[in-house]
Coordinates of C-alpha atoms and ligand atoms in Angstrom, one line a residue:
M1 CA -17.2 18.2 2.3
R2 CA -19.7 17.2 4.7
T3 CA -18.3 17.0 8.3
I4 CA -19.6 15.4 11.5
K5 CA -21.3 18.7 12.7
D6 CA -23.4 18.4 9.6
L7 CA -25.0 15.1 10.9
G8 CA -26.8 16.9 13.9
D9 CA -27.5 15.3 17.1
L10 CA -25.9 11.9 17.3
R11 CA -27.1 10.7 20.7
G12 CA -28.2 7.2 20.4
K13 CA -27.4 7.0 16.7
K14 CA -25.6 4.1 15.4
V15 CA -22.7 5.4 13.6
L16 CA -20.8 3.1 11.1
L17 CA -17.2 4.5 11.2
R18 CA -14.8 3.5 8.4
S19 CA -11.3 3.8 10.0
D20 CA -8.0 2.9 8.7
L21 CA -6.5 0.3 11.1
N22 CA -4.3 -1.5 8.6
V23 CA -1.3 -1.7 10.8
P24 CA 2.0 -3.6 10.2
L25 CA 2.2 -6.9 12.3
D26 CA 5.2 -9.0 12.9
K27 CA 5.2 -12.8 12.4
D28 CA 3.8 -13.3 15.9
G29 CA 0.9 -10.9 15.1
A30 CA 2.1 -8.1 17.2
I31 CA 1.6 -4.6 16.1
T32 CA 4.9 -3.0 15.0
D33 CA 3.7 0.5 14.3
D34 CA 0.4 1.7 16.0
G35 CA 0.4 5.0 14.2
R36 CA -2.9 4.3 12.3
V37 CA -4.7 3.1 15.4
R38 CA -3.6 6.3 17.4
A39 CA -4.7 8.5 14.5
S40 CA -8.2 7.0 14.5
V41 CA -8.7 7.9 18.2
P42 CA -9.8 11.4 18.1
T43 CA -12.8 11.0 15.8
I44 CA -14.0 7.8 17.8
Q45 CA -13.8 9.9 21.0
R46 CA -15.6 12.9 19.4
L47 CA -18.4 10.5 18.4
T48 CA -18.6 8.6 21.8
Q49 CA -18.7 12.0 23.6
A50 CA -21.6 13.0 21.4
G51 CA -23.3 9.8 22.7
A52 CA -23.2 7.9 19.5
R53 CA -23.1 4.1 19.3
V54 CA -19.8 3.7 17.3
I55 CA -19.4 0.7 15.0
V56 CA -15.8 0.8 13.7
C57 CA -15.1 -1.1 10.5
A58 CA -11.7 -1.4 8.9
H59 CA -9.5 -3.8 6.8
L60 CA -6.2 -5.5 7.6
G61 CA -3.8 -6.9 5.1
R62 CA -5.0 -8.6 1.9
P63 CA -7.2 -11.6 2.8
K64 CA -8.8 -13.1 -0.5
G65 CA -12.6 -12.2 0.4
A66 CA -12.7 -15.0 3.1
P67 CA -11.9 -15.2 6.7
E68 CA -8.3 -15.9 7.6
A69 CA -7.2 -16.0 11.2
R70 CA -4.0 -14.1 10.6
Y71 CA -5.8 -11.1 9.2
S72 CA -8.2 -10.8 12.1
L73 CA -8.7 -7.2 13.4
A74 CA -8.1 -8.6 17.0
P75 CA -4.7 -6.9 17.7
A76 CA -6.2 -3.5 16.4
A77 CA -9.3 -3.9 18.6
Q78 CA -7.2 -4.7 21.6
R79 CA -4.8 -1.6 20.9
L80 CA -7.8 0.6 20.4
S81 CA -9.3 -0.5 23.7
E82 CA -6.1 0.3 25.4
L83 CA -5.8 3.8 23.9
L84 CA -9.5 4.7 24.5
G85 CA -9.4 3.0 28.0
V86 CA -12.8 1.2 27.3
P87 CA -13.6 -2.2 26.2
V88 CA -13.9 -2.5 22.3
P89 CA -15.7 -5.8 21.6
L90 CA -14.9 -7.3 18.3
A91 CA -17.7 -9.1 16.3
Q92 CA -16.6 -12.5 14.9
D93 CA -17.9 -11.5 11.4
T94 CA -18.6 -8.3 9.5
V95 CA -22.2 -8.2 8.7
G96 CA -23.4 -11.5 10.0
P97 CA -25.2 -12.6 13.1
S98 CA -22.2 -11.8 15.4
A99 CA -21.9 -8.3 14.0
H100 CA -25.7 -7.6 14.5
A101 CA -25.6 -9.0 18.1
T102 CA -22.6 -6.9 18.8
V103 CA -24.2 -3.7 17.5
D104 CA -27.5 -4.5 19.3
A105 CA -25.5 -4.7 22.7
L106 CA -24.0 -1.3 22.2
G107 CA -25.1 1.5 24.6
D108 CA -24.9 5.3 23.9
G109 CA -21.3 6.4 23.9
E110 CA -19.8 2.9 23.4
V111 CA -17.7 1.4 20.7
A112 CA -17.5 -2.0 19.0
M113 CA -15.6 -3.3 16.1
L114 CA -16.6 -5.4 13.0
E115 CA -14.2 -8.1 11.7
N116 CA -12.0 -7.5 8.7
L117 CA -14.0 -6.0 5.8
R118 CA -11.9 -7.9 3.3
F119 CA -13.3 -11.2 4.7
N120 CA -16.1 -10.5 2.3
P121 CA -15.6 -10.6 -1.6
G122 CA -18.0 -7.6 -2.0
E123 CA -15.6 -5.1 -0.2
T124 CA -13.2 -4.9 -3.0
A125 CA -15.1 -6.3 -5.8
K126 CA -14.7 -4.6 -9.2
D127 CA -18.4 -5.6 -10.0
A128 CA -20.6 -2.8 -8.7
A129 CA -23.5 -5.1 -8.0
A130 CA -21.4 -7.3 -5.7
R131 CA -20.1 -4.2 -3.9
A132 CA -23.7 -2.8 -3.6
E133 CA -25.0 -6.1 -2.0
F134 CA -22.2 -5.9 0.7
A135 CA -22.7 -2.2 1.1
D136 CA -26.4 -2.7 1.8
Q137 CA -25.5 -5.2 4.5
L138 CA -23.1 -2.8 6.1
A139 CA -25.7 -0.1 5.9
S140 CA -28.3 -2.0 7.6
L141 CA -26.1 -2.0 10.7
A142 CA -26.2 1.8 11.2
D143 CA -28.2 5.1 11.0
V144 CA -25.3 7.2 9.7
F145 CA -21.8 6.8 8.0
V146 CA -18.7 8.6 8.9
S147 CA -15.7 8.2 6.5
D148 CA -12.4 8.5 8.4
G149 CA -10.2 5.9 6.7
F150 CA -8.0 8.4 4.8
G151 CA -5.6 5.7 3.7
V152 CA -8.4 4.2 1.6
V153 CA -10.3 7.2 0.4
H154 CA -8.8 6.7 -3.1
R155 CA -10.4 3.3 -3.4
E156 CA -13.8 2.7 -5.0
Q157 CA -14.7 -0.1 -2.2
A158 CA -18.0 -0.9 -0.6
S159 CA -17.1 0.5 2.8
V160 CA -15.5 3.7 1.4
Y161 CA -17.7 4.6 -1.6
D162 CA -20.9 2.4 -1.9
V163 CA -22.0 2.6 1.8
A164 CA -21.8 6.5 1.7
E165 CA -24.5 6.3 -1.0
R166 CA -26.8 4.5 1.2
L167 CA -26.7 6.5 4.7
P168 CA -26.4 10.1 5.8
Q169 CA -22.7 10.6 5.6
A170 CA -19.8 12.8 6.6
A171 CA -16.0 13.0 6.8
G172 CA -14.4 12.3 10.2
G173 CA -11.8 14.4 11.8
L174 CA -8.8 12.7 10.3
V175 CA -10.0 12.8 6.8
E176 CA -10.7 16.6 7.4
Q177 CA -7.1 17.1 8.7
E178 CA -5.3 15.1 6.0
V179 CA -7.3 17.0 3.2
A180 CA -6.5 20.3 4.9
V181 CA -2.7 19.5 4.8
L182 CA -3.0 18.4 1.1
Q183 CA -4.6 21.5 0.2
R184 CA -1.9 23.5 1.8
L185 CA 0.7 21.5 -0.3
T186 CA -1.1 22.7 -3.4
R187 CA -0.4 26.3 -2.6
P188 CA 3.0 25.9 -0.8
A189 CA 5.2 28.4 0.8
R190 CA 8.5 28.4 -1.3
P191 CA 10.9 27.1 -1.9
Y192 CA 8.9 23.7 -2.0
A193 CA 10.9 20.5 -2.0
V194 CA 9.6 17.1 -2.7
V195 CA 11.5 14.1 -1.7
L196 CA 10.5 10.8 -3.3
G197 CA 11.8 7.3 -2.7
G198 CA 10.5 3.8 -1.8
A199 CA 9.8 0.8 -3.8
K200 CA 6.4 1.4 -5.6
V201 CA 8.2 3.0 -8.5
S202 CA 5.6 2.9 -11.3
D203 CA 2.9 4.0 -8.8
K204 CA 4.8 7.1 -7.8
L205 CA 6.2 8.1 -11.2
G206 CA 2.6 9.4 -12.0
V207 CA 2.8 12.1 -9.4
I208 CA 6.0 13.5 -10.7
E209 CA 4.2 15.0 -13.7
N210 CA 2.0 17.0 -11.5
L211 CA 4.7 17.9 -9.0
L212 CA 6.8 19.4 -11.8
Q213 CA 4.1 22.0 -11.9
H214 CA 4.2 22.8 -8.3
A215 CA 7.6 22.0 -6.7
D216 CA 10.9 24.0 -6.9
M217 CA 13.0 20.9 -6.5
L218 CA 12.6 17.1 -6.6
L219 CA 15.0 15.0 -4.6
I220 CA 14.9 11.4 -5.7
G221 CA 16.2 8.4 -3.8
G222 CA 15.1 5.0 -2.9
G223 CA 14.3 2.3 -5.5
M224 CA 13.0 5.0 -7.8
V225 CA 16.3 6.6 -8.5
F226 CA 17.7 3.8 -10.6
T227 CA 15.2 4.5 -13.4
F228 CA 16.4 8.1 -13.4
L229 CA 20.1 7.1 -13.4
A230 CA 19.3 4.7 -16.3
A231 CA 17.5 7.5 -18.1
Q232 CA 20.7 9.5 -17.9
G233 CA 22.6 6.5 -19.5
H234 CA 24.2 5.1 -16.4
E235 CA 24.7 1.5 -15.5
V236 CA 22.5 0.5 -12.5
G237 CA 23.6 -3.1 -12.0
T238 CA 20.9 -5.3 -10.4
S239 CA 19.1 -2.3 -8.8
L240 CA 15.3 -2.0 -8.8
L241 CA 14.6 -0.7 -12.4
E242 CA 11.4 -0.1 -14.4
K243 CA 12.9 -0.5 -17.8
D244 CA 9.5 0.5 -19.6
Q245 CA 9.4 3.7 -17.6
I246 CA 12.8 5.0 -18.9
D247 CA 11.3 7.1 -21.7
R248 CA 8.8 8.6 -19.5
V249 CA 11.5 9.7 -17.0
K250 CA 13.5 11.1 -19.9
G251 CA 10.4 13.2 -20.4
Y252 CA 10.4 14.3 -16.9
L253 CA 14.0 15.3 -17.0
A254 CA 13.4 17.5 -20.1
D255 CA 10.3 19.0 -18.7
A256 CA 11.9 19.8 -15.3
E257 CA 14.8 21.5 -17.3
N258 CA 12.2 23.6 -19.2
R259 CA 10.4 24.6 -16.1
G260 CA 13.5 25.4 -14.0
V261 CA 12.7 22.6 -11.6
D262 CA 15.7 21.1 -10.0
I263 CA 15.8 17.3 -10.1
V264 CA 18.4 16.3 -7.5
L265 CA 19.8 12.9 -7.8
P266 CA 22.2 11.0 -5.6
V267 CA 25.9 11.3 -6.2
D268 CA 26.9 8.2 -4.4
V269 CA 25.1 5.0 -3.6
V270 CA 25.5 2.0 -1.2
A271 CA 25.9 -0.9 -3.5
A272 CA 25.4 -4.5 -2.2
D273 CA 25.7 -7.8 -3.9
A274 CA 22.4 -9.1 -2.6
F275 CA 19.2 -7.7 -1.0
S276 CA 20.3 -8.7 2.5
A277 CA 21.7 -7.2 5.7
D278 CA 24.9 -9.3 5.6
A279 CA 25.6 -9.0 1.9
A280 CA 29.0 -7.3 0.8
H281 CA 28.4 -3.7 0.2
D282 CA 30.5 -0.7 -0.8
L283 CA 30.1 3.0 -1.5
V284 CA 30.2 3.7 -5.2
A285 CA 29.6 6.8 -7.4
A286 CA 26.1 7.0 -8.7
D287 CA 27.3 6.7 -12.3
A288 CA 29.5 3.8 -11.6
I289 CA 27.5 1.2 -10.0
P290 CA 29.0 -2.3 -10.8
A291 CA 27.0 -4.5 -13.0
D292 CA 26.6 -7.3 -10.3
R293 CA 25.7 -4.9 -7.5
M294 CA 22.4 -3.3 -6.4
G295 CA 21.9 0.1 -5.0
L296 CA 20.2 -0.2 -1.6
D297 CA 20.7 3.3 -0.1
I298 CA 21.7 6.8 -1.1
G299 CA 25.3 7.5 0.1
P300 CA 26.5 9.9 2.7
E301 CA 27.5 12.8 0.2
S302 CA 24.0 12.4 -1.3
A303 CA 22.3 12.5 2.0
K304 CA 24.3 15.7 2.9
L305 CA 23.3 17.2 -0.4
F306 CA 19.6 16.3 0.1
A307 CA 19.8 17.7 3.8
R308 CA 21.3 21.0 2.5
R309 CA 18.5 21.4 -0.1
I310 CA 15.7 20.5 2.5
A311 CA 17.4 23.2 5.0
G312 CA 16.7 25.7 2.3
A313 CA 12.9 24.8 1.8
K314 CA 9.9 26.3 3.4
T315 CA 7.6 23.3 2.4
V316 CA 8.8 19.8 2.3
F317 CA 6.7 16.7 1.2
W318 CA 8.5 13.4 1.8
N319 CA 7.2 10.1 0.4
G320 CA 9.3 6.9 0.3
P321 CA 12.4 5.9 2.2
M322 CA 15.8 6.7 0.7
G323 CA 17.0 3.0 1.0
A324 CA 16.1 -0.4 2.4
F325 CA 16.0 1.2 5.8
E326 CA 14.7 -2.0 7.4
M327 CA 18.3 -3.5 7.2
A328 CA 20.9 -1.4 9.3
P329 CA 23.5 -1.0 6.6
Y330 CA 21.0 0.7 4.3
A331 CA 19.2 3.0 6.8
A332 CA 21.5 6.0 7.0
G333 CA 20.3 7.9 4.0
T334 CA 16.7 7.7 5.3
Q335 CA 17.8 8.7 8.8
T336 CA 19.7 11.7 7.6
V337 CA 16.8 12.9 5.4
A338 CA 14.4 12.4 8.4
Q339 CA 16.7 14.5 10.6
A340 CA 16.9 17.3 7.9
L341 CA 13.0 17.4 7.9
V342 CA 13.1 17.6 11.8
D343 CA 15.5 20.5 11.5
A344 CA 13.5 22.3 8.8
T345 CA 10.3 22.1 11.0
S346 CA 12.1 23.6 14.0
A347 CA 13.2 26.3 11.5
G348 CA 9.6 27.0 10.6
A349 CA 9.1 24.9 7.5
F350 CA 5.9 23.0 6.9
T351 CA 6.8 19.4 6.6
V352 CA 4.7 16.4 5.6
V353 CA 5.7 12.6 5.7
G354 CA 3.6 10.3 3.6
G355 CA 3.6 6.6 3.1
G356 CA 3.2 3.7 5.5
D357 CA 6.9 2.7 5.3
S358 CA 8.1 6.2 5.4
A359 CA 6.2 6.7 8.7
A360 CA 7.4 3.6 10.0
A361 CA 11.0 4.6 9.1
V362 CA 11.0 7.9 11.0
R363 CA 9.5 6.2 14.1
Q364 CA 12.0 3.3 13.8
G365 CA 14.6 6.2 13.5
G366 CA 13.6 7.4 17.0
F367 CA 11.7 10.5 15.9
D368 CA 8.3 11.7 17.3
D369 CA 5.3 12.5 15.3
D370 CA 5.5 16.0 16.6
D371 CA 8.9 16.5 15.1
F372 CA 7.1 17.0 11.7
S373 CA 4.3 19.3 10.8
H374 CA 2.3 16.1 9.7
I375 CA 2.7 12.5 9.3
S376 CA 0.0 11.2 7.0
T377 CA -1.8 8.0 7.4
G378 CA -2.3 7.4 3.6
G379 CA 0.6 7.3 1.2
G380 CA -1.4 6.3 -1.8
A381 CA -4.3 8.5 -1.1
S382 CA -2.1 11.6 -0.6
L383 CA -0.1 10.9 -3.9
E384 CA -3.4 10.5 -5.8
Y385 CA -4.7 13.7 -4.4
L386 CA -1.4 15.5 -5.3
E387 CA -1.6 13.9 -8.8
G388 CA -4.8 15.7 -9.3
K389 CA -7.0 12.6 -9.4
T390 CA -10.7 12.5 -8.1
L391 CA -10.7 10.3 -5.0
P392 CA -13.9 8.3 -4.9
G393 CA -14.1 8.3 -1.1
L394 CA -13.8 12.1 -0.9
A395 CA -16.0 12.8 -4.0
V396 CA -18.9 10.9 -2.3
L397 CA -18.7 13.2 0.8
E398 CA -19.4 16.4 -1.1
D399 CA -22.8 17.8 -0.6
Ligands
ADP401 P1 5.9 4.0 1.4 O1 5.1 3.0 2.1 O2 6.5 5.1 2.3 O3 4.9 4.7 0.4 P2 7.0 2.3 -0.4 O4 6.1 1.3 -0.1 O5 7.0 2.9 -1.9 O6 7.0 3.5 0.5 O7 8.5 1.7 -0.3 C1 9.0 1.2 0.9 C2 10.1 0.2 0.7 O8 11.2 0.6 -0.3 C3 10.8 -0.2 1.9 O9 10.4 -1.4 2.4 C4 12.3 -0.2 1.5 O10 13.1 -1.3 1.9 C5 12.2 -0.2 -0.1 N1 13.3 0.5 -0.6 C6 13.9 1.7 -0.6 N2 14.9 1.8 -1.3 C7 15.2 0.6 -2.0 C8 16.1 0.2 -2.9 N3 17.1 1.1 -3.3 N4 16.0 -1.0 -3.4 C9 15.0 -1.9 -2.9 N5 14.1 -1.4 -2.1 C10 14.1 -0.2 -1.5
MG402 MG1 4.8 1.0 1.6

């Protein structure tokens, strides 16, 4: 992979930097977790210290290819400016007159930001010609391209993939660091425990096939678990369930058995009568979820069981909260698992947390980034890497 030092002297060069600033905002537009902005800072500082003129580009949310005020990158530009301690002017467009004027005004070692890439239909277009046209416009702003948006390197998008074919290019420090962590997970110190949860069940089932070849145990919680419980023939009530994946999961259970990989499922579940913080909820056995209830967290016995298994591991990869942690009655399982990773880290294990909501959950739980070996900025990207897929945004950085 080409890295920043392969780009030579950057003094006075205009560097288009793809960062990942896709931060969660509350309803008033305030950033609720600035982890991704903080993670983007070291590469920006490295470039400014080298005398580059840094043009940060990023996306926020899912606007439909046209400007929409609520998806403006203004909050991210402001937070970045606070963290860097220098002004970060934000262009009013991405590749239009304001972008060009903003770039022209940059001095050596200064930073500016373009408006949300996804205000342009070409950014995420499936049609290569539409992407190419937008990538040409982006490339015309700069002399070189640095790819540091780890959270999007699995996307074949204009600012990730196409633009890298148009300018001298390299991976930024964050992408380098994330890839090094993932490489370490593919040759883990053993025992290797993987904890999976969250709500994107069908997205995440794919990785299990590959993890069964590498991990010693798989601890399953979150919304994912109900497809497993259903595959074992249990009633799961109104819980999150991917009916069409049950056969696939049965296959995983059989494969795990053959390979001697432990699939550890919860033994108890917090079952509520609605997806709400004030719903009636009770602790039930995992094989006895009432038909009119939904499982919204793993129960305390399960959390203890998971924590014991994590304590015995030398490598832990965790993706996906154990429950609907945003609501206090369903946060305990995630909190216990987070604490178990923290304890394992102190005891010398290599621990990685991936996934935007998982990262938000550990920060909400009062933990510090330093309590874990690594908190990844890209859930989907890290899963696809571990699945063994080719990531377009990384492939394009090979020499
Ligand atoms: P990540 O962003 O870490 O990859 P996901 O996006 O897959 O994780 O899932 C996070 C969401 O999963 C959280 O918003 C949480 O409320 C939800 N979740 C976890 N467990 C359950 C459950 N049992 N039922 C419904 N939603 C759940
Ligand atoms: Mg998520």
